[in-house]
Amino acid sequence: MTHHDTHTSSDRTAAQPVVPRRSTRRGAGLKELQLAGSGFWGRMQHANATATFQHCLDWMERLGWLANFDRVAEDATDGPRPGWQFSDSEVYKLMEALAWEHGRTGDPAPGELFEALSARVAAAQDEDGYLNTCFGHVGQAKRYSDLEEGHELYCTGHLLQAAVARLRTHGTDSFVEVARRAADHVCREFGPDARNAICGHPEIELGLAEFGRALGEPRYVAQAQLFVERRGDGLLTPIPLLSSAYFQDDVPVREADAWRGHAVRALYLAAAAVDVAVDTGDDELLDAVRRQWARSVERRTYVTGGMGSRHQDEGFGEDWELPADRAYCETCAGVASNMVSWRLFLATGDPAYADLMERTFYNVLATSPAEDGRAFFYANPLQQRVPASDVSADTANPRAEGGGRAPWFEVSCCPTNVARSLASWNGYALSVSGDAVELLQYAAGEAEVDLGNGVLGFRVETGYPVDGAVVVTVTRAPRRPVRLRLRVPGWADGATVEDGGGARPVAPGWAEVHRTFRPGDRVALALPVAPRFTWPDPRIDAVRGSVAVERGPVVLCLESVDLPDGASVEDVRVAAGALPRSSGDGAVVDAVLVRTPAAGPGGFGATYRSAPPELLPVRRVRLPLVPYHRWAQRGPSTMRVFLPFPS
Amino acid sequence: MTHHDTHTSSDRTAAQPVVPRRSTRRGAGLKELQLAGSGFWGRMQHANATATFQHCLDWMERLGWLANFDRVAEDATDGPRPGWQFSDSEVYKLMEALAWEHGRTGDPAPGELFEALSARVAAAQDEDGYLNTCFGHVGQAKRYSDLEEGHELYCTGHLLQAAVARLRTHGTDSFVEVARRAADHVCREFGPDARNAICGHPEIELGLAEFGRALGEPRYVAQAQLFVERRGDGLLTPIPLLSSAYFQDDVPVREADAWRGHAVRALYLAAAAVDVAVDTGDDELLDAVRRQWARSVERRTYVTGGMGSRHQDEGFGEDWELPADRAYCETCAGVASNMVSWRLFLATGDPAYADLMERTFYNVLATSPAEDGRAFFYANPLQQRVPASDVSADTANPRAEGGGRAPWFEVSCCPTNVARSLASWNGYALSVSGDAVELLQYAAGEAEVDLGNGVLGFRVETGYPVDGAVVVTVTRAPRRPVRLRLRVPGWADGATVEDGGGARPVAPGWAEVHRTFRPGDRVALALPVAPRFTWPDPRIDAVRGSVAVERGPVVLCLESVDLPDGASVEDVRVAAGALPRSSGDGAVVDAVLVRTPAAGPGGFGATYRSAPPELLPVRRVRLPLVPYHRWAQRGPSTMRVFLPFPS
């Protein structure tokens, strides 16, 4: 028997990842927008569904991460346990992906995979609701004996997120009940009168808040609030060689100015803080996260939207510390950044949050998976100095770096995070606020959006992001004036919108049409996606004297495979006065290949010189630039996003 | 009873850290050169002797690192053991420092401290010669059960280096016998017919090679050779999340092109490889290290001489990966770099090696300790974005970074490495090759150098490095022509030497005077230490469009405490056409304070712009620059070595 979540008005709108308790704005239900299979995101969802899910499942079976659940169920935990202490979470993220996919498409296959996993997970739950394959059983460390590094609550958070997806796409079932018992266990163990503690890796907060929303269970939101508020009081013992900023236990959330420490942790925590702030009407907390977003986006974020400047600690750097070559920009941090921005958008309606999401979708999320959906980038640097050499299709990569996509990682958080994000992508593309439908992300497809009092249906035709023309044709409309808002990205200088009459210019923000639509009505947005130079702030030392080239929302890059033989991406200077021109889905730009003249006998005199080295021009070239999200698809290469211009 | 090393000709020349078995060149014995107490290095040696030794001793007593030896001696190892697994090595490095100090000065105090420590260490040795306080006793992991991370052989290597210092400054004693038994144990356990294994952290190789030289025991050198040759075959299991390059087990030493992985490990290994190559006549191996030095110095070394671009893995970066802000430049890597360069200099006589040593002495070794000898830098970045906030005089710093010198560290390798390097500094300042005395490092003092067949005595008068005049006055000379060679650093464009007649220009390399000297003869070298701009190779992205200012061998920097109120070191641009002028021991340079104009509403549009941001000049300033080795002595500050110039 299935009964549905009571907090949304229909099956179609229920299927969304984030449903704030108090909000005048909601995201699209996954079923409200169907993507065309031929579009950018349609193709990625296809690879996700037809390759990535099974790929992840196979790796987790092969490595024994799934069998860990069986061993707990069979009381056979005495031997060595494969996988890191957080490997359960990968299973839950895959389940979340499967649930969204099943809900979005109705395809039974992901639903069946979900149920098979659900049975194995459920069998591993202890009587009192505790569920973890690494702690608390024979031969294992005690429950909650290592809150700093144990990741038990982190795993539970992902379990709850998977349950949210299941509940909102299918209704309650035995898995949802497993999650409810796990959440109850957490509330008993960590409630206001129980142990005053937090998890080293935020995530439980997100899971509790949304599961509480989905079930209408305020205890869970209250427990999330408790975890958020406890943070910053030094409850965690710093891990050797790390500081408490690593897990955001240095400063209370509402007092922090910027994100710091481990990027994924910082962002999961910030997202949960928005959930708590919105549901409890805590504007001070909401404003704190908005302030942190503004500062961190301005000073600690790459042009790709990537976050996390440091391999050390997988962390944010200081303001303006944005090295291209050692950019960590973990794929999961991109996923997490979008989780924050989405919540802030729902809370505020500011399209700047959707702008960053678009940037992150095209340049982080879309960069990670290979076209075939069976290999992934973990880190997403903006410069690769040495071609990949050690990426095997058959070996889990022990490191996050390397210049090539790897099939799996020893710490394999990214593939399943990509999977759940792609499966639920539609939910972030549209929003509804009163009588307004807001088109946030552009993709060809069909929408039927529930306005509460009527439905606005429309078809989107576009070749975006390669083509900037977005044509919206109304297929169904209420017989009253409603608003159609089209997001005009911050970079779109010179956009126009045409609505029956002639084209009129629209500034970044919203292009709004407010009237009684009829089937066949067309609204055409033209976004200027011609390639353009983008200059970094002069305080970013790492890319001084350099420009990036962007094309619409897509950051481009230079790959060594596109250079003449023997030339290196380090030898390229953008030609004086050059302007990038469109070419396919990328660009071409006039450039000069240069040579650094030798100085002295080598060593220091050659590297640190007494006179400014004059670069010697070798030849002029027309340089092809490709979308950054496509790099490393043509064999091992070196790569640069930022290209120096002559000084 | 004391008998002396048979491999050097006298007490005075014996006291030196490196004595290759086959070499036409030797370093100075510590007693052959006495520094004036008022000079740069004389002052540092004074702080070292009067403060640092006791400071290190106190911390190691307080933290229980010394008591670890007592617990082994008393069979009381069952409880928890304080300190990391490599804490024994700090005791040995301090003992090495004490031995050199005692030998150099004859002061009994460091000798007595040495003997007190020696008794505690000796009591902890097992019957079969094994000596380690972390493994192999009741309640501890088994001996050699964790070669990757256990550091047992690493600790033994430092024990042997301390014994070398003792042997060469005092002669054999019970401590030397302890070391001999430890070395014999290693040879038994890891010899050609025993276990085919290596230590995760190279160091045993250095200890064995030099102890073998000092004792005339070829077995030890052969064991060092075996350890060097075994490396690169993947004998070590990679540590999770690290690659085998981390501990140089990826490529055999003789096949590698550049240093990579953990910098201190790479450099200790390279130094030992030179020892082995020289003593066995293995020119291929020697050439391999020379090639690695050349490539790594050209492409992986900071203008300070610092090595190690990454906090992650404490490692070398790729070619040209030299970020200023995240420069790791571990103090110990500077010490280790000089160990390599010194050995290569002895093997080849190429003064370029002594050039790099000078740079590293003034800008890494001299930067680490506070003036009072009681606080230290671990990492030595070339840019500090945020002032130090968390450095306490009473707490061991859990991290290597932070912008301030710390009294001690959880991993506290640097203070004792500074201590042993300063105590033995004189040994690197002079060399002797046949009838030539080579003055490599300039410091006021008195030398009496044994030429085998006679003594060349001279006084050095200089205010170097603040003043470039170095006057050598002969005090004693053989009645035959001998050579006095003065090193002319690579940066010294326009140096002159005066030798009785007028001044004549000398190019970088050697200024040689060859004649029969008489007491009172003067040779005056004039080195141009006026401040100068230094331009980095254009392939170093991180400092594109920027210059450093150097003054003689000293790298200068800008500190925020020298800026007008409200200005930031990030706002500074060197004025067009400016030239640095001398000021005290630093410089002044004309500069412009600029402001980056705001663009748009913030967020991405402000940071990544559609037009090149025009910096707004705010005011012209005369900017004081101070020696980098003195930074952070005037309270918390931000700092830059490289300053942008207007583009």
PDB file of C-alpha atoms in Angstrom, chain A residues 405-523:
ATOM      1  CA  ARG A 405      38.608  10.423 -15.764  1.00  0.00           C
ATOM      2  CA  ALA A 406      38.737   7.270 -13.665  1.00  0.00           C
ATOM      3  CA  PRO A 407      36.101   4.542 -13.481  1.00  0.00           C
ATOM      4  CA  TRP A 408      36.053   4.538  -9.700  1.00  0.00           C
ATOM      5  CA  PHE A 409      37.982   5.889  -6.749  1.00  0.00           C
ATOM      6  CA  GLU A 410      39.098   4.537  -3.422  1.00  0.00           C
ATOM      7  CA  VAL A 411      37.085   7.430  -2.030  1.00  0.00           C
ATOM      8  CA  SER A 412      34.343   7.325  -4.606  1.00  0.00           C
ATOM      9  CA  CYS A 413      31.914  10.031  -3.560  1.00  0.00           C
ATOM     10  CA  CYS A 414      31.749  11.756  -6.944  1.00  0.00           C
ATOM     11  CA  PRO A 415      30.254   9.155  -9.328  1.00  0.00           C
ATOM     12  CA  THR A 416      27.148   8.607  -7.213  1.00  0.00           C
ATOM     13  CA  ASN A 417      26.822  12.330  -6.551  1.00  0.00           C
ATOM     14  CA  VAL A 418      26.838  12.914 -10.304  1.00  0.00           C
ATOM     15  CA  ALA A 419      24.257  10.160 -10.704  1.00  0.00           C
ATOM     16  CA  ARG A 420      21.761  11.610  -8.239  1.00  0.00           C
ATOM     17  CA  SER A 421      22.249  15.148  -9.571  1.00  0.00           C
ATOM     18  CA  LEU A 422      21.636  14.197 -13.183  1.00  0.00           C
ATOM     19  CA  ALA A 423      18.617  12.073 -12.294  1.00  0.00           C
ATOM     20  CA  SER A 424      17.013  15.038 -10.532  1.00  0.00           C
ATOM     21  CA  TRP A 425      18.268  17.800 -12.852  1.00  0.00           C
ATOM     22  CA  ASN A 426      14.789  18.729 -14.098  1.00  0.00           C
ATOM     23  CA  GLY A 427      13.809  19.734 -10.594  1.00  0.00           C
ATOM     24  CA  TYR A 428      16.225  22.653 -10.706  1.00  0.00           C
ATOM     25  CA  ALA A 429      15.292  23.917 -14.151  1.00  0.00           C
ATOM     26  CA  LEU A 430      11.946  25.485 -13.302  1.00  0.00           C
ATOM     27  CA  SER A 431      10.343  27.210 -10.370  1.00  0.00           C
ATOM     28  CA  VAL A 432       6.859  28.392  -9.566  1.00  0.00           C
ATOM     29  CA  SER A 433       6.009  31.416  -7.499  1.00  0.00           C
ATOM     30  CA  GLY A 434       2.341  32.352  -7.237  1.00  0.00           C
ATOM     31  CA  ASP A 435       1.122  32.861 -10.778  1.00  0.00           C
ATOM     32  CA  ALA A 436       4.665  32.920 -12.197  1.00  0.00           C
ATOM     33  CA  VAL A 437       6.480  30.108 -13.924  1.00  0.00           C
ATOM     34  CA  GLU A 438      10.230  30.754 -13.899  1.00  0.00           C
ATOM     35  CA  LEU A 439      12.364  29.092 -16.484  1.00  0.00           C
ATOM     36  CA  LEU A 440      15.800  28.864 -14.859  1.00  0.00           C
ATOM     37  CA  GLN A 441      17.785  26.423 -16.955  1.00  0.00           C
ATOM     38  CA  TYR A 442      17.328  26.083 -20.678  1.00  0.00           C
ATOM     39  CA  ALA A 443      16.913  22.709 -22.270  1.00  0.00           C
ATOM     40  CA  ALA A 444      14.734  21.406 -25.069  1.00  0.00           C
ATOM     41  CA  GLY A 445      11.666  19.649 -23.752  1.00  0.00           C
ATOM     42  CA  GLU A 446       8.058  19.839 -22.718  1.00  0.00           C
ATOM     43  CA  ALA A 447       6.678  21.298 -19.526  1.00  0.00           C
ATOM     44  CA  GLU A 448       3.309  21.060 -17.831  1.00  0.00           C
ATOM     45  CA  VAL A 449       3.529  23.220 -14.767  1.00  0.00           C
ATOM     46  CA  ASP A 450       0.925  23.137 -12.044  1.00  0.00           C
ATOM     47  CA  LEU A 451       0.027  26.648 -10.935  1.00  0.00           C
ATOM     48  CA  GLY A 452      -2.335  25.401  -8.255  1.00  0.00           C
ATOM     49  CA  ASN A 453      -5.142  27.059 -10.073  1.00  0.00           C
ATOM     50  CA  GLY A 454      -4.501  25.756 -13.586  1.00  0.00           C
ATOM     51  CA  VAL A 455      -1.645  24.453 -15.646  1.00  0.00           C
ATOM     52  CA  LEU A 456       0.787  26.268 -17.910  1.00  0.00           C
ATOM     53  CA  GLY A 457       2.068  23.923 -20.562  1.00  0.00           C
ATOM     54  CA  PHE A 458       4.796  24.803 -23.036  1.00  0.00           C
ATOM     55  CA  ARG A 459       7.397  23.387 -25.331  1.00  0.00           C
ATOM     56  CA  VAL A 460      10.992  24.615 -25.198  1.00  0.00           C
ATOM     57  CA  GLU A 461      12.969  24.471 -28.414  1.00  0.00           C
ATOM     58  CA  THR A 462      16.636  25.293 -28.170  1.00  0.00           C
ATOM     59  CA  GLY A 463      20.098  24.094 -29.039  1.00  0.00           C
ATOM     60  CA  TYR A 464      21.376  25.722 -25.874  1.00  0.00           C
ATOM     61  CA  PRO A 465      24.128  26.128 -24.793  1.00  0.00           C
ATOM     62  CA  VAL A 466      25.645  25.935 -28.292  1.00  0.00           C
ATOM     63  CA  ASP A 467      22.839  28.110 -29.651  1.00  0.00           C
ATOM     64  CA  GLY A 468      21.438  31.024 -27.657  1.00  0.00           C
ATOM     65  CA  ALA A 469      17.931  30.977 -29.144  1.00  0.00           C
ATOM     66  CA  VAL A 470      15.330  29.658 -26.719  1.00  0.00           C
ATOM     67  CA  VAL A 471      11.810  29.446 -28.112  1.00  0.00           C
ATOM     68  CA  VAL A 472       8.980  28.763 -25.717  1.00  0.00           C
ATOM     69  CA  THR A 473       5.678  27.779 -27.329  1.00  0.00           C
ATOM     70  CA  VAL A 474       2.654  27.625 -25.087  1.00  0.00           C
ATOM     71  CA  THR A 475       0.690  24.386 -25.343  1.00  0.00           C
ATOM     72  CA  ARG A 476      -1.781  24.884 -22.543  1.00  0.00           C
ATOM     73  CA  ALA A 477      -2.684  27.843 -20.386  1.00  0.00           C
ATOM     74  CA  PRO A 478      -5.177  29.001 -17.800  1.00  0.00           C
ATOM     75  CA  ARG A 479      -7.709  31.540 -18.916  1.00  0.00           C
ATOM     76  CA  ARG A 480      -6.233  34.342 -16.876  1.00  0.00           C
ATOM     77  CA  PRO A 481      -3.082  36.356 -16.943  1.00  0.00           C
ATOM     78  CA  VAL A 482      -0.021  34.498 -15.624  1.00  0.00           C
ATOM     79  CA  ARG A 483       3.635  35.328 -15.669  1.00  0.00           C
ATOM     80  CA  LEU A 484       6.317  33.558 -17.640  1.00  0.00           C
ATOM     81  CA  ARG A 485       9.761  34.545 -16.407  1.00  0.00           C
ATOM     82  CA  LEU A 486      12.859  33.630 -18.328  1.00  0.00           C
ATOM     83  CA  ARG A 487      16.173  33.945 -16.532  1.00  0.00           C
ATOM     84  CA  VAL A 488      18.653  36.196 -18.339  1.00  0.00           C
ATOM     85  CA  PRO A 489      22.110  35.134 -17.136  1.00  0.00           C
ATOM     86  CA  GLY A 490      24.499  37.710 -15.708  1.00  0.00           C
ATOM     87  CA  TRP A 491      26.874  37.285 -18.653  1.00  0.00           C
ATOM     88  CA  ALA A 492      24.127  37.855 -21.255  1.00  0.00           C
ATOM     89  CA  ASP A 493      24.901  41.391 -22.309  1.00  0.00           C
ATOM     90  CA  GLY A 494      22.660  42.148 -25.280  1.00  0.00           C
ATOM     91  CA  ALA A 495      19.950  39.559 -24.765  1.00  0.00           C
ATOM     92  CA  THR A 496      16.588  40.159 -26.364  1.00  0.00           C
ATOM     93  CA  VAL A 497      13.150  38.735 -25.906  1.00  0.00           C
ATOM     94  CA  GLU A 498      10.429  38.590 -28.523  1.00  0.00           C
ATOM     95  CA  ASP A 499       6.846  38.173 -27.496  1.00  0.00           C
ATOM     96  CA  GLY A 500       4.528  38.534 -30.453  1.00  0.00           C
ATOM     97  CA  GLY A 501       5.802  41.999 -31.282  1.00  0.00           C
ATOM     98  CA  GLY A 502       9.400  42.827 -32.102  1.00  0.00           C
ATOM     99  CA  ALA A 503      12.454  41.886 -30.104  1.00  0.00           C
ATOM    100  CA  ARG A 504      13.181  44.055 -27.101  1.00  0.00           C
ATOM    101  CA  PRO A 505      16.424  44.155 -25.140  1.00  0.00           C
ATOM    102  CA  VAL A 506      16.415  42.572 -21.711  1.00  0.00           C
ATOM    103  CA  ALA A 507      18.934  43.063 -18.967  1.00  0.00           C
ATOM    104  CA  PRO A 508      20.307  40.236 -16.854  1.00  0.00           C
ATOM    105  CA  GLY A 509      17.762  39.097 -14.308  1.00  0.00           C
ATOM    106  CA  TRP A 510      14.284  38.212 -15.546  1.00  0.00           C
ATOM    107  CA  ALA A 511      12.610  38.633 -18.885  1.00  0.00           C
ATOM    108  CA  GLU A 512       8.973  38.570 -17.872  1.00  0.00           C
ATOM    109  CA  VAL A 513       5.863  38.214 -19.965  1.00  0.00           C
ATOM    110  CA  HIS A 514       2.645  38.755 -18.067  1.00  0.00           C
ATOM    111  CA  ARG A 515      -0.578  38.034 -19.899  1.00  0.00           C
ATOM    112  CA  THR A 516      -3.230  35.528 -20.724  1.00  0.00           C
ATOM    113  CA  PHE A 517      -1.409  32.990 -22.858  1.00  0.00           C
ATOM    114  CA  ARG A 518      -3.039  30.884 -25.507  1.00  0.00           C
ATOM    115  CA  PRO A 519      -1.815  27.673 -27.050  1.00  0.00           C
ATOM    116  CA  GLY A 520       0.567  28.537 -29.873  1.00  0.00           C
ATOM    117  CA  ASP A 521       1.839  31.727 -28.270  1.00  0.00           C
ATOM    118  CA  ARG A 522       5.602  32.036 -28.621  1.00  0.00           C
ATOM    119  CA  VAL A 523       8.143  33.762 -26.429  1.00  0.00           C
TER     120      VAL A 523
END
